[in-house]
Structures are given as C-alpha cells and as structure tokens.
Amino acid sequence: MFAFEEWHSALEMKLYLHRFIHHIGGLPDFSALKFTRYNQYESLVLPLCKWLLEQGVNFRYDVEVTDVDFDLKAGCKQATAIHWLEDGVAGGIGLGADDLVFITIGSLTENSDKGDHHTPSRLDEGPAPAWDLWRRIAAKDAAFGRPDVFGGNIPATKWESATITTLDARIPAYIRKIAKRDPFSGKVVTGGVVTAKDSNWLLSWTVNRQPHFKHQPSDQIVVWLYSLFVDKPGDYVNKPMQDCTGEEITQEWLYHLGVPIDEIPGLAATAAKTVPVMMPYVTSFFMPRQAGDRPNVVPKGAVNFAFIGQFAESAERDCIFTTEYSVRTAMEAAYTLLNVERGVPEVFNSTYDIRKLLAAIGRLRDGKEVRIPGSTLLRELMLKNIDAMEPGKTAQ
C-alpha cells in the first residue's frame, strides 16, 4: 500500500486488508515480505525469457501494436486482425478462430523518462501507445473497459523515483545509523521502505540486499528512492522533485538522512550518482473505479482473445500491484480459452478464518491477545470449535 495518494481508491485499501490480513503479524519486522536475491530483472525476467526462448518463443522488440480488429456478434466476440508499426512501417496479421490473442492493456511505466545526475527527468504527456491501444479497443465494445478512468489524469497518477548509487563508504555510514544494519553485509538492509514522514515530498527510500546487481562493485550501494508529492518544493532543495537533477535529489535525501548541512553539497556531488525517473502513469491502477472499468479477463462471448495484467478483472479474489495478480490473469486466460480443466489456485481466505482474524486483532492491540471470558473449560470448548470454524459456518 506504499504508493497510495490521498485521492486514490479506498476500495483498494479494503481489498488489501482482506487479502493480507494474515500478514499483519509480519509487519513490525517485515518477515512477511519476500525478496529476490538480486533485482527482479536479473532474478525473474531474464531466467523466464531464457526458458521461453528454449521453448521456441519468438520475441519481437520495438514493435508498436496499434489496434486489434474484432468481429462482434450477439453471443460471440472474435479477434480478427492485429495491426502494428515496425521501424515506422505499418504491418499486421489476420486472425482465425483458432489463433489466440492475449492482450496486455494499460501500462504503469508508459512514457517514463530518465534524467541523470545533472539533468532532471521530463514529464512526457505525449502519445502513449499502450494506453492508446486500449482506447481504440475499448471504443469498439463496452465490455472492453474504460481506460481513461485509469490513464486519463496524469497529475493524479504521476510520481517520480530515483536510483542512487553510492560511490564509497561515506553515505552508507548514515544508512547504517538508520537501518541499524551493515549495508555491505550481503543481508537485507532496510527490509522495507523508510519514509521521511515530515518531508514535503513525502520522500521514501529503501536498500535491498546488496549487491543489487550481479556485477555491481562491492564498494557501492544501490538505493531506491521515490516521492509522492513531486510538485511541492523540497525541505532542503527549494524546488519540486520533478524539476530536480539527480544531484539535487541526492541533496534532499541526505538532508532527511541527517547529514550535517555543510557536508550535503560535497557528498551529493562526489559520493553518489543518481538517475531520476518520471513516471506519468505509475499509480494509475489505484484510481477510484467501479464495475466495468476493467474488462473481464475473458469477456463474455470471447472465443479467441483475453485481456491480461493489472487492468483486467480477474474472477479470483485478489488485489492489484502484485506479480501474483498478473500471473493469475494469465492462468485464467489460458485455462479458459484452451478449456484446460484446471482451476486457478485460490487466494488464501484468511479474511474468512476466525483464527486469523483473532490473531490480527491481537497484533492491532499491540500484541495483546484477545481474552475469552468465562472458565477455563468454557474457553477450551470455544477454542476447540473455533479451530475448524469459518464465518458463516456453524460449529458442530
């Protein structure tokens, strides 16, 4: 829930609480969180791509899909053609009923722009191919969703992040003071995000297990930083984050780390290199929504196409902003279109488990257990019934 802004959907907050109520006990020490050994690209994406290539999958890069044609009839929807641009040349392919099309709609990272240590990143409000593709598709049938609910308000969906690479041991010494861990130990450093709650930018930062990249020099630390309020002037740098160079973002971060004021300019200039990234749509899936704004993974009547990803409505009770949600939509799409007799794994129903709810209540009471009144015998009988009881079911 770290990416929520004040205007985002209360529904998502509710869904997260229902989905992860059993993990409340792991929040104080972040034991509920799982981290890859290295960054997610090297740990997840590259091995998956390698495996898919070995299976004969053909990846085509730098191809912009511009539209998908459909034959829409009562009770039957069929994708009939895909259109694209490749090296500026229009192309396409016709589709039959036996060709399967899996369409990822929307994009959090669309039009992201990188700056550098001496150059601010740029807010790109120009054409957005991923969103424009969904808009063209959605215009053809009401069942294909409403993309502008999510991607039509850049001021409400943008924020900026930055990757800070420390170049020597000077800045990591301040990280150690806050995290109480050695950043060079090879173990988890901050565990989760550290938020400077009095920051005008509402700045947060985190340091995962180092090295974060396989070929990262052993004397460097990679820090990820982001801010939710990129339009407000900083507390040290009297500028909005979106107008700052990487060096200026580093200065603001060092200020909130507690670095002495007179040391900040020198450390920011010589002890780190920072790459800012502006992302116009990064919180788009948290925008307030209602039924129908996201299309079903397999719309009613669809015979050869499906929508996958964070902006498709899964039939499973799950919440967005997880890798798991994307995987579930893909499984649901493949199993449905291919008539595979296999169910998508169910979400753990902790929100309907009295034992988990009682444990969560205890955590919310600062670890104080819920005491059941009455005699010891009565408590034991009640707990025995609760052990196999879910709301809506009567204990035997």
Short mmCIF file of C-alpha atoms in Angstrom, two decimals, residues 27-230:
data_model
loop_
_atom_site.label_atom_id
_atom_site.label_comp_id
_atom_site.label_asym_id
_atom_site.label_seq_id
_atom_site.Cartn_x
_atom_site.Cartn_y
_atom_site.Cartn_z
CA LEU A 27 4.67 -6.02 9.52
CA PRO A 28 6.76 -4.95 12.55
CA ASP A 29 9.84 -6.82 11.30
CA PHE A 30 8.80 -7.27 7.61
CA SER A 31 9.10 -11.02 7.95
CA ALA A 32 6.05 -11.30 5.68
CA LEU A 33 7.99 -9.85 2.74
CA LYS A 34 9.92 -11.94 0.25
CA PHE A 35 12.86 -10.57 -1.75
CA THR A 36 14.72 -11.90 -4.76
CA ARG A 37 18.48 -12.35 -4.42
CA TYR A 38 19.19 -9.66 -7.00
CA ASN A 39 16.98 -7.13 -8.75
CA GLN A 40 13.78 -8.53 -10.24
CA TYR A 41 15.01 -8.15 -13.82
CA GLU A 42 18.02 -10.39 -13.30
CA SER A 43 16.27 -12.72 -10.84
CA LEU A 44 12.93 -13.18 -12.62
CA VAL A 45 12.69 -11.66 -16.09
CA LEU A 46 15.96 -12.89 -17.63
CA PRO A 47 15.60 -16.54 -16.48
CA LEU A 48 11.99 -16.59 -17.72
CA CYS A 49 12.97 -15.13 -21.10
CA LYS A 50 15.78 -17.66 -21.43
CA TRP A 51 13.41 -20.53 -20.69
CA LEU A 52 10.80 -19.25 -23.16
CA LEU A 53 13.42 -18.88 -25.89
CA GLU A 54 14.40 -22.52 -25.30
CA GLN A 55 10.74 -23.45 -25.82
CA GLY A 56 10.71 -21.74 -29.22
CA VAL A 57 9.00 -18.48 -28.27
CA ASN A 58 9.72 -15.64 -30.71
CA PHE A 59 10.18 -12.21 -29.08
CA ARG A 60 9.82 -9.19 -31.36
CA TYR A 61 11.07 -5.92 -29.91
CA ASP A 62 10.47 -2.31 -30.99
CA VAL A 63 7.09 -3.22 -32.45
CA GLU A 64 4.19 -0.94 -31.52
CA VAL A 65 0.83 -2.69 -31.65
CA THR A 66 -1.66 -0.02 -32.72
CA ASP A 67 -5.01 -1.83 -32.92
CA VAL A 68 -6.90 -5.11 -32.82
CA ASP A 69 -9.92 -5.78 -35.02
CA PHE A 70 -12.92 -7.74 -33.76
CA ASP A 71 -15.97 -9.41 -35.25
CA LEU A 72 -18.64 -8.60 -32.68
CA LYS A 73 -21.87 -10.55 -32.82
CA ALA A 74 -24.55 -11.41 -30.30
CA GLY A 75 -23.01 -14.03 -28.00
CA CYS A 76 -19.72 -14.19 -29.91
CA LYS A 77 -16.68 -11.89 -29.96
CA GLN A 78 -13.70 -12.84 -32.12
CA ALA A 79 -10.40 -11.06 -32.73
CA THR A 80 -9.81 -10.95 -36.49
CA ALA A 81 -6.60 -8.94 -37.01
CA ILE A 82 -3.64 -7.29 -35.25
CA HIS A 83 -2.11 -4.05 -36.57
CA TRP A 84 1.34 -2.71 -35.73
CA LEU A 85 4.17 -0.35 -36.64
CA GLU A 86 7.70 -1.73 -37.01
CA ASP A 87 10.50 0.67 -37.91
CA GLY A 88 7.82 3.13 -38.95
CA VAL A 89 6.27 0.67 -41.41
CA ALA A 90 2.68 -0.45 -40.90
CA GLY A 91 2.13 -4.19 -40.68
CA GLY A 92 -0.39 -6.67 -39.44
CA ILE A 93 -1.73 -10.20 -39.47
CA GLY A 94 -5.15 -11.74 -39.91
CA LEU A 95 -6.51 -14.00 -37.19
CA GLY A 96 -8.73 -17.05 -37.29
CA ALA A 97 -10.91 -18.58 -34.58
CA ASP A 98 -8.06 -20.94 -33.62
CA ASP A 99 -5.49 -18.14 -33.15
CA LEU A 100 -5.25 -16.97 -29.56
CA VAL A 101 -4.57 -13.34 -28.66
CA PHE A 102 -3.55 -12.31 -25.14
CA ILE A 103 -3.65 -8.52 -24.80
CA THR A 104 -1.86 -6.66 -22.00
CA ILE A 105 -3.82 -3.43 -21.57
CA GLY A 106 -2.56 -0.26 -19.92
CA SER A 107 0.94 0.32 -18.59
CA LEU A 108 2.33 1.80 -15.38
CA THR A 109 5.68 2.60 -16.97
CA GLU A 110 4.44 4.07 -20.25
CA ASN A 111 6.30 7.26 -21.27
CA SER A 112 8.72 7.03 -18.35
CA ASP A 113 11.67 9.37 -18.79
CA LYS A 114 15.15 9.14 -17.27
CA GLY A 115 17.36 12.03 -16.30
CA ASP A 116 20.85 11.81 -14.84
CA HIS A 117 22.94 13.28 -12.04
CA HIS A 118 22.97 16.67 -13.76
CA THR A 119 19.69 16.55 -15.73
CA PRO A 120 16.09 16.42 -14.47
CA SER A 121 13.77 13.76 -15.87
CA ARG A 122 10.95 15.00 -18.10
CA LEU A 123 7.19 14.58 -17.74
CA ASP A 124 6.07 13.06 -21.06
CA GLU A 125 2.38 13.80 -21.63
CA GLY A 126 2.52 12.95 -25.33
CA PRO A 127 1.07 9.96 -27.18
CA ALA A 128 1.07 6.84 -25.01
CA PRO A 129 0.97 3.73 -27.24
CA ALA A 130 -0.11 1.23 -24.56
CA TRP A 131 -2.97 3.44 -23.42
CA ASP A 132 -3.90 4.50 -26.94
CA LEU A 133 -4.16 0.84 -27.96
CA TRP A 134 -6.59 0.15 -25.10
CA ARG A 135 -8.60 3.27 -26.02
CA ARG A 136 -9.03 2.07 -29.60
CA ILE A 137 -10.05 -1.38 -28.41
CA ALA A 138 -12.43 -0.04 -25.74
CA ALA A 139 -14.22 2.15 -28.27
CA LYS A 140 -15.43 -0.99 -30.05
CA ASP A 141 -17.35 -2.64 -27.19
CA ALA A 142 -18.49 -1.57 -23.72
CA ALA A 143 -17.20 -4.90 -22.36
CA PHE A 144 -13.62 -3.88 -23.14
CA GLY A 145 -13.32 -1.45 -20.23
CA ARG A 146 -12.85 2.27 -19.71
CA PRO A 147 -9.13 3.13 -19.95
CA ASP A 148 -9.43 6.84 -19.19
CA VAL A 149 -10.62 6.01 -15.67
CA PHE A 150 -7.02 4.94 -15.05
CA GLY A 151 -4.87 6.67 -17.67
CA GLY A 152 -6.74 9.91 -18.29
CA ASN A 153 -5.46 12.04 -15.39
CA ILE A 154 -1.66 12.30 -15.38
CA PRO A 155 -1.49 14.84 -12.49
CA ALA A 156 -3.22 12.25 -10.30
CA THR A 157 -1.19 9.22 -11.43
CA LYS A 158 2.37 10.53 -11.75
CA TRP A 159 5.21 10.28 -9.32
CA GLU A 160 8.96 10.19 -9.53
CA SER A 161 11.57 7.76 -8.36
CA ALA A 162 15.36 7.75 -8.41
CA THR A 163 18.15 5.20 -8.23
CA ILE A 164 21.03 6.43 -6.08
CA THR A 165 24.36 4.61 -6.35
CA THR A 166 26.79 5.45 -3.56
CA LEU A 167 30.41 5.51 -4.68
CA ASP A 168 32.26 5.00 -1.39
CA ALA A 169 31.64 4.36 2.32
CA ARG A 170 30.68 7.91 3.36
CA ILE A 171 26.93 7.85 2.66
CA PRO A 172 26.44 4.16 3.68
CA ALA A 173 27.58 5.18 7.18
CA TYR A 174 24.40 7.26 7.51
CA ILE A 175 22.29 4.40 6.13
CA ARG A 176 23.76 2.16 8.83
CA LYS A 177 22.73 4.62 11.56
CA ILE A 178 19.09 4.43 10.48
CA ALA A 179 18.80 0.78 9.43
CA LYS A 180 20.98 -0.49 12.33
CA ARG A 181 22.46 -2.95 9.83
CA ASP A 182 25.63 -3.04 7.76
CA PRO A 183 24.65 -2.20 4.15
CA PHE A 184 27.66 -4.23 2.90
CA SER A 185 26.78 -7.40 4.83
CA GLY A 186 25.02 -9.11 1.92
CA LYS A 187 21.86 -9.39 4.03
CA VAL A 188 18.60 -7.42 3.98
CA VAL A 189 19.31 -3.78 4.88
CA THR A 190 16.13 -1.74 5.46
CA GLY A 191 13.65 -4.61 4.97
CA GLY A 192 11.03 -2.22 3.60
CA VAL A 193 10.70 1.44 2.70
CA VAL A 194 11.86 4.13 5.12
CA THR A 195 9.59 7.18 4.92
CA ALA A 196 10.61 10.68 5.97
CA LYS A 197 7.09 11.44 7.18
CA ASP A 198 7.76 15.16 7.65
CA SER A 199 9.15 15.50 4.10
CA ASN A 200 7.36 17.97 1.82
CA TRP A 201 7.85 15.46 -0.99
CA LEU A 202 6.75 12.57 1.26
CA LEU A 203 10.07 11.01 0.34
CA SER A 204 10.74 7.31 0.97
CA TRP A 205 13.76 5.15 0.28
CA THR A 206 14.87 1.55 0.61
CA VAL A 207 18.04 -0.52 0.36
CA ASN A 208 17.63 -4.18 -0.51
CA ARG A 209 20.21 -6.91 -0.08
CA GLN A 210 23.48 -5.87 -1.72
CA PRO A 211 24.80 -6.28 -4.32
CA HIS A 212 21.52 -5.41 -6.04
CA PHE A 213 23.02 -6.18 -9.46
CA LYS A 214 25.18 -9.22 -10.14
CA HIS A 215 28.11 -7.19 -11.47
CA GLN A 216 27.81 -4.30 -9.01
CA PRO A 217 31.15 -3.23 -7.48
CA SER A 218 31.50 -4.46 -3.91
CA ASP A 219 32.11 -0.96 -2.51
CA GLN A 220 28.86 0.51 -3.91
CA ILE A 221 25.31 0.55 -2.53
CA VAL A 222 22.20 0.92 -4.71
CA VAL A 223 19.34 2.85 -3.10
CA TRP A 224 15.83 3.24 -4.48
CA LEU A 225 14.01 6.46 -3.61
CA TYR A 226 10.60 7.82 -4.54
CA SER A 227 8.31 10.72 -3.67
CA LEU A 228 4.54 11.01 -3.86
CA PHE A 229 4.26 14.81 -3.93
CA VAL A 230 6.56 15.73 -6.80
#
